[in-house]
mmCIF file of C-alpha atoms in Angstrom:
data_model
loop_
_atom_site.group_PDB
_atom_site.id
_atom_site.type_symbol
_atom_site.label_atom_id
_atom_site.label_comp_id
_atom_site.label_asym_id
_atom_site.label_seq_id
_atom_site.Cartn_x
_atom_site.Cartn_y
_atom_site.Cartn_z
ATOM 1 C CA UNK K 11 0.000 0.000 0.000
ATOM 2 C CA UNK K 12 1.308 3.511 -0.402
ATOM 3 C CA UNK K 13 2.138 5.904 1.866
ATOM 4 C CA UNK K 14 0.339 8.715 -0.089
ATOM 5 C CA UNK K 15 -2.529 8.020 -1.731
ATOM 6 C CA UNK K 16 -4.722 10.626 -3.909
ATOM 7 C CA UNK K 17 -8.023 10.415 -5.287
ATOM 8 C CA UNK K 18 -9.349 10.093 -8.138
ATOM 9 C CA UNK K 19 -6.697 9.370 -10.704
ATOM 10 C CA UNK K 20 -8.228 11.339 -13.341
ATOM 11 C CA UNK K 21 -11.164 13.906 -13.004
ATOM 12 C CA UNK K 22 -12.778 15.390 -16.035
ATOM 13 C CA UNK K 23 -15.048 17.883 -15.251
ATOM 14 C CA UNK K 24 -16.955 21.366 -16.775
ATOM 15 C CA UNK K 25 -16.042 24.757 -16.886
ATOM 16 C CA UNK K 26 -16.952 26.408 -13.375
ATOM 17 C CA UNK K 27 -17.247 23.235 -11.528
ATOM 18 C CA UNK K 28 -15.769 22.955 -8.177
ATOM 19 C CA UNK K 29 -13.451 20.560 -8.345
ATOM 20 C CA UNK K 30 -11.963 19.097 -5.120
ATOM 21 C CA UNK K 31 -8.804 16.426 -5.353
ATOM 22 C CA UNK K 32 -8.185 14.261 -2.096
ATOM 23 C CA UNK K 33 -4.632 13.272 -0.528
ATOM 24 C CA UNK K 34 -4.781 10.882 2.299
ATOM 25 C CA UNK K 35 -1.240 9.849 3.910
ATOM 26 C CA UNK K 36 -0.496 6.915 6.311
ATOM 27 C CA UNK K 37 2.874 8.457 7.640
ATOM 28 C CA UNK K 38 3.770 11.219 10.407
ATOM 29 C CA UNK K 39 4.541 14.349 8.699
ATOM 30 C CA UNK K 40 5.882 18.118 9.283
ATOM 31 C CA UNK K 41 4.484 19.518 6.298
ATOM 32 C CA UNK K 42 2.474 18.759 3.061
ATOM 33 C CA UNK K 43 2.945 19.786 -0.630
ATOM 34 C CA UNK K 44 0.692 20.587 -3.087
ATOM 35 C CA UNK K 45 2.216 20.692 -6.564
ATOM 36 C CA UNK K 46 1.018 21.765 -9.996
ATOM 37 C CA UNK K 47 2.003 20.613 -13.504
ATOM 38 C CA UNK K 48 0.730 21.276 -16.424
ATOM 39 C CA UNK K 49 0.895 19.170 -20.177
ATOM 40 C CA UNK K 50 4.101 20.824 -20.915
ATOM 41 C CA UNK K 51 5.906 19.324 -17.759
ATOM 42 C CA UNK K 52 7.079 22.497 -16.058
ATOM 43 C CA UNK K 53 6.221 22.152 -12.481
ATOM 44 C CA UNK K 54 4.844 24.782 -10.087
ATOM 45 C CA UNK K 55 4.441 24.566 -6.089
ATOM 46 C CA UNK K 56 1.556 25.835 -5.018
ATOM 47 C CA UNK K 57 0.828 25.661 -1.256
ATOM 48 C CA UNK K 58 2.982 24.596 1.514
ATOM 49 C CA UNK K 59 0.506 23.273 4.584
ATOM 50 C CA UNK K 60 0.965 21.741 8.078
ATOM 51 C CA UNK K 61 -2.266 22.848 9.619
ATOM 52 C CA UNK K 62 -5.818 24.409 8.732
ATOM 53 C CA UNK K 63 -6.216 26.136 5.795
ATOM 54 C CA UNK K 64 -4.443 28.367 2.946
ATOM 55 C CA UNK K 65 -6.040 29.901 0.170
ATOM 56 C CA UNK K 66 -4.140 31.718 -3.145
ATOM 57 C CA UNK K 67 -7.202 33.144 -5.890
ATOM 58 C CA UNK K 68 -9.557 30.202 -6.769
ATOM 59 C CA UNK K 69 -7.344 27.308 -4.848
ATOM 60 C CA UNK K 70 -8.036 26.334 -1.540
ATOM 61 C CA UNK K 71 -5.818 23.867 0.089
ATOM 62 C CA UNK K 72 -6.888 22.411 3.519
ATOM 63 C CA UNK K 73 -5.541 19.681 6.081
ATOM 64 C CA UNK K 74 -6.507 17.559 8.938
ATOM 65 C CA UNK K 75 -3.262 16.345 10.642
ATOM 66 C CA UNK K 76 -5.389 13.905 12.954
ATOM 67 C CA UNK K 77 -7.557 12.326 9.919
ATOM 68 C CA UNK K 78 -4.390 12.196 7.937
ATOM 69 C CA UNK K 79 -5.906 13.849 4.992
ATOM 70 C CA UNK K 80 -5.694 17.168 2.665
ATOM 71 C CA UNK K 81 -7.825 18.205 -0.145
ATOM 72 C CA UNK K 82 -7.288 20.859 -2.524
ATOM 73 C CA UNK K 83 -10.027 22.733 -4.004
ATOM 74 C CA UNK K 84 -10.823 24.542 -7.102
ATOM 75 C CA UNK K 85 -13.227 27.217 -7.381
ATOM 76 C CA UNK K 86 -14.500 27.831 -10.631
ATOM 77 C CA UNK K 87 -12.628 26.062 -13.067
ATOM 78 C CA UNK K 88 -11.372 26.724 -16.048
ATOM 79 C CA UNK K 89 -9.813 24.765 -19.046
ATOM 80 C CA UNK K 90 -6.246 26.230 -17.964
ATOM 81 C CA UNK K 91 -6.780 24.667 -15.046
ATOM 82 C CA UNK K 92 -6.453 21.477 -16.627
ATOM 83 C CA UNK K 93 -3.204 19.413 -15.189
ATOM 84 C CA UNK K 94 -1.464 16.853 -13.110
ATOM 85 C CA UNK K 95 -2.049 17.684 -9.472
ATOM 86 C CA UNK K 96 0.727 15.881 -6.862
ATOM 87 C CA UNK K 97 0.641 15.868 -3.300
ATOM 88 C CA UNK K 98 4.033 14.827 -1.586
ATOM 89 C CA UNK K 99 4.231 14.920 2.347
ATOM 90 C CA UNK K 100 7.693 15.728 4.437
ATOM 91 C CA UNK K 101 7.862 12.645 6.464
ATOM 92 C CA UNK K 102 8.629 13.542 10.161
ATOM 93 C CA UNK K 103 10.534 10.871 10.711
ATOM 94 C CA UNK K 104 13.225 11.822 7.932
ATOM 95 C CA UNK K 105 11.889 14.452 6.678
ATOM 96 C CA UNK K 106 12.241 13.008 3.661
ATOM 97 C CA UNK K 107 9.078 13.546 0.243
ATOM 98 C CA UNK K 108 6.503 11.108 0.242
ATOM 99 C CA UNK K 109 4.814 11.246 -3.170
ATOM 100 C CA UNK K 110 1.547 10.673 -4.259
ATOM 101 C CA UNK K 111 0.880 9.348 -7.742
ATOM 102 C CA UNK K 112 -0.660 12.580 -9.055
ATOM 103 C CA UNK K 113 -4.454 13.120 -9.883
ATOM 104 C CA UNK K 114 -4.750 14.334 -13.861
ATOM 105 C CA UNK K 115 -7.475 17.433 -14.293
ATOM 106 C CA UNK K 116 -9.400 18.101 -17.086
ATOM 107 C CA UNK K 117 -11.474 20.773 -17.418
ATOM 108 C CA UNK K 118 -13.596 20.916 -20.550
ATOM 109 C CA UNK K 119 -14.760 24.558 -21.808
ATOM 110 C CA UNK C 10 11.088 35.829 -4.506
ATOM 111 C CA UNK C 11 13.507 32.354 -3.628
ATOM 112 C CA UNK C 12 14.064 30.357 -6.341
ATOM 113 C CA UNK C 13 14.935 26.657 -7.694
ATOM 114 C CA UNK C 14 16.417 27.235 -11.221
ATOM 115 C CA UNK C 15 17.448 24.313 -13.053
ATOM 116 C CA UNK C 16 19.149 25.582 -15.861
ATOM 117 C CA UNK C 17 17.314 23.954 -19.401
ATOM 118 C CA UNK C 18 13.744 23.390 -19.527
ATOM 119 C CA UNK C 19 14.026 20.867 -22.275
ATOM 120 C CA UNK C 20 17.413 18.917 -23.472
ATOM 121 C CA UNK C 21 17.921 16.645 -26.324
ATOM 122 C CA UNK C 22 21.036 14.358 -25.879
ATOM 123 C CA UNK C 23 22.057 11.517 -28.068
ATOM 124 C CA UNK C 24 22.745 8.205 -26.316
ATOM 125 C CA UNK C 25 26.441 7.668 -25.354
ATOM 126 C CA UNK C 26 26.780 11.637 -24.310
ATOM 127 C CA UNK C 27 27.664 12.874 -21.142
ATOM 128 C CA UNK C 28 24.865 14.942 -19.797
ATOM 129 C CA UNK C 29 24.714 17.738 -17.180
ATOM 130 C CA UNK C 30 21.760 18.492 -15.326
ATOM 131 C CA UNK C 31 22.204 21.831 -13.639
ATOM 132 C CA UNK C 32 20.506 23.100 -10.066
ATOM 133 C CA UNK C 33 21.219 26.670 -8.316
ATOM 134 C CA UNK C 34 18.868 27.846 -5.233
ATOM 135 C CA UNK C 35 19.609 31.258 -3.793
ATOM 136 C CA UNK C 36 18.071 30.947 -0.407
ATOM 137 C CA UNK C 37 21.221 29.233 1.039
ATOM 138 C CA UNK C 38 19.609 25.528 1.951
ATOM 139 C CA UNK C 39 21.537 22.755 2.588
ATOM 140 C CA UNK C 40 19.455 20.505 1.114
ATOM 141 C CA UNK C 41 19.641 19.594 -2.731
ATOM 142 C CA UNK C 42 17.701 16.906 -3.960
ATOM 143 C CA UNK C 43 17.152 15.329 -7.501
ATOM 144 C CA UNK C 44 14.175 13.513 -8.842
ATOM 145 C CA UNK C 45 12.984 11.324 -11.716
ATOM 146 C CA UNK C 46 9.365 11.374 -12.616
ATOM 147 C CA UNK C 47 7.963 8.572 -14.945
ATOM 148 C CA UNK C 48 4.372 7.577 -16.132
ATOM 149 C CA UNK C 49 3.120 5.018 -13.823
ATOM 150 C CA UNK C 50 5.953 5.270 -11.086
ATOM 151 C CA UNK C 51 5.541 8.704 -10.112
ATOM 152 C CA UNK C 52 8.579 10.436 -8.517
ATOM 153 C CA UNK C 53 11.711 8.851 -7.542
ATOM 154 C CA UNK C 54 14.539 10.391 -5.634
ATOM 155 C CA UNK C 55 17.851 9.734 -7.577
ATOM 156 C CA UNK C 56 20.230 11.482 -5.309
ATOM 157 C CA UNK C 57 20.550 14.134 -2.501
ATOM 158 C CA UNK C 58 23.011 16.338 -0.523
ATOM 159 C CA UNK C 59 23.408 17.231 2.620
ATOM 160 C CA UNK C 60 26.296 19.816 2.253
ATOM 161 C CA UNK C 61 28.776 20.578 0.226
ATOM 162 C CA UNK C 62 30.468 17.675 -0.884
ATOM 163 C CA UNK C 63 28.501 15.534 0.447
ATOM 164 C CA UNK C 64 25.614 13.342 -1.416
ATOM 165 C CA UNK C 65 23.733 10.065 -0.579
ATOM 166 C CA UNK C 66 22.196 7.762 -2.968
ATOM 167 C CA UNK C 67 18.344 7.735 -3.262
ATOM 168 C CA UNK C 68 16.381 4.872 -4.081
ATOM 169 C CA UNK C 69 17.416 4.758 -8.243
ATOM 170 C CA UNK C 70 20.956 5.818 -8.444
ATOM 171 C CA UNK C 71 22.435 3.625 -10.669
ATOM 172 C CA UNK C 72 23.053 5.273 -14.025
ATOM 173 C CA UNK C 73 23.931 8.798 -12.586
ATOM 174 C CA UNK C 74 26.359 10.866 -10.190
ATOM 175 C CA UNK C 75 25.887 14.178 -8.454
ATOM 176 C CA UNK C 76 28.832 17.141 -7.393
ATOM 177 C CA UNK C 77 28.125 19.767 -4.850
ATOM 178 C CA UNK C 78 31.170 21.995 -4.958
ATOM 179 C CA UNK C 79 28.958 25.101 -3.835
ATOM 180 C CA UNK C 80 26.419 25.075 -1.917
ATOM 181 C CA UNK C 81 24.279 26.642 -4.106
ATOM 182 C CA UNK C 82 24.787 24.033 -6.730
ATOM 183 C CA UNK C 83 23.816 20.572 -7.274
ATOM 184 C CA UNK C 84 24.730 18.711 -10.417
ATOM 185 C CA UNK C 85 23.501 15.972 -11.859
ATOM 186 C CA UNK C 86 25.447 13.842 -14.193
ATOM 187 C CA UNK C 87 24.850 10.960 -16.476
ATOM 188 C CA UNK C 88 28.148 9.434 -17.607
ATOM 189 C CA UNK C 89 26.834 7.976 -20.796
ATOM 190 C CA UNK C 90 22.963 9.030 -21.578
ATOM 191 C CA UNK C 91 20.993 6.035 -22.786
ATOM 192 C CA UNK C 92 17.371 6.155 -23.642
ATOM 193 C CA UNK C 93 15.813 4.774 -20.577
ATOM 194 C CA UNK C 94 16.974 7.959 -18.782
ATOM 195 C CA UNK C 95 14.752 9.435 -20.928
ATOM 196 C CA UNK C 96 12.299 11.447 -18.297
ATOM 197 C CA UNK C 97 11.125 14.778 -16.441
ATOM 198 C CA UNK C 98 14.332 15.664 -13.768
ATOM 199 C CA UNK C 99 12.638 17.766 -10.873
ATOM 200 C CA UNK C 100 15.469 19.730 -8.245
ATOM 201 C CA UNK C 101 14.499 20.093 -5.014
ATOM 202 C CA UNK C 102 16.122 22.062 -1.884
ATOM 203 C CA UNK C 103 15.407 22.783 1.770
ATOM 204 C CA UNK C 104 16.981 24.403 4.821
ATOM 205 C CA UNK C 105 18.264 20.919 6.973
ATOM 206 C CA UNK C 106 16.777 18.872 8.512
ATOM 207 C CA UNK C 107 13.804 19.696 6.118
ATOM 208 C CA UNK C 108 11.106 19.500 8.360
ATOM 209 C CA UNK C 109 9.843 23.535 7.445
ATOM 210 C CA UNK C 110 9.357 22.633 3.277
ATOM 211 C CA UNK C 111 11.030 22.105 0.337
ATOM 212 C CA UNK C 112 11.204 24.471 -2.779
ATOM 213 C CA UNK C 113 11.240 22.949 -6.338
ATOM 214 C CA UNK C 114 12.537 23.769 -9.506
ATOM 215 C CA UNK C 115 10.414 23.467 -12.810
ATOM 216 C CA UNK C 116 11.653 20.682 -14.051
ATOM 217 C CA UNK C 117 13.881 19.453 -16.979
ATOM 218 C CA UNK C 118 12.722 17.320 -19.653
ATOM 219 C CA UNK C 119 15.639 15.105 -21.056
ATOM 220 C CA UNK C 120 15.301 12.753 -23.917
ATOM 221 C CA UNK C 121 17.897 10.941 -25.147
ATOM 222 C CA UNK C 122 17.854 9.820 -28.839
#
């Protein structure tokens, strides 16, 4: 089993939907990632998190340390919001990155 | 703003070459790390650094080396580039231990031909 797991795999969804994306973790951890990457590759970090709640325009990131879980949230989507979305956790133990398999967006206009 | 810069964005290398995969942060971590991300495995560490000069393998080392002369820089080198090291390279650094986050570069996609 994985020490990261994030749900679903692939979303497809319409323009304006809110969109949420779910990263549960088995593992102690001092921080969680959420990352962003779009068809092109290039890779973008978009929230740091170890507790409650951070928000940056139409993304809302949120975690429960004692349910061992994080979602990220998209308000109003749109197409360019379309991408791979990774979670990776800093294990406490090592603080080493935990990844999670990634969760691929689509949002159709 | 802190940065990650790795230093191409895209890289075409023939097989047999000797690559270079550059990494410079400016926000004086110790931390370096490299990753290789693959469809269906996600992202592997290849190698990381503690300090200067220092470096520990990750979990898929074979194939590649690392050099920290500075501590700003973390290299990444493959010796003789064959196509199954064809892949997205991701730099990472942090302040040690690591516990307070990790900043990330954008990523370099290699393929070797």
């Amino acid at each position: 089993k994985n020490e990261v797991e994030q749900s679903p795999q692939n979303l497809t969804a319409q323009e304006g939907e809110f969109i949420t994306i779910n990263c549960s973790y088995s593992v102690g951890i001092s921080a969680l990632h959420w990352l962003q990457q779009h068809p092109g590759g290039g890779i973008v970090s978009l929230f740091m998190l170890s507790s409650g709640k951070k928000k940056h325009g139409r993304l809302i990131a949120t975690i429960n340390i004692q349910e061992k879980h994080s979602s990220l949230h998209i308000t109003a989507s749109h197409p360019r919001d379309s991408a791979v979305y990774i979670c990776a956790v800093i294990e406490d133990s090592n603080y080493q990155l935990i990844w999670g398999a990634g969760t691929k967006l689509i949002i159709k206009p | 703003d802190v940065k990650v810069t790795q230093s191409s964005r895209y890289l075409v290398k023939r097989t047999g070459e000797k690559v270079f995969l550059e990494c410079v942060q400016d926000m004086d971590h110790e931390n370096m790390f490299w990753y290789r991300q693959d469809p269906g495995l996600g992202l592997r560490l290849i190698y990381f650094s503690y300090d200067v000069k220092m470096k520990e393998k990750g979990d898929i080392p074979e194939g590649y080396s690392v050099s920290r002369e500075k501590k700003e820089r973390f290299s990444l080198i493959l010796e003789s580039a064959s196509t199954n090291q064809t892949s997205m390279y991701l730099c990472a650094s942090s302040h040690f231990p690591g516990w307070g986050g990790y900043t990330f570069g954008s990523g370099t996609r290699l393929t070797v031909v």
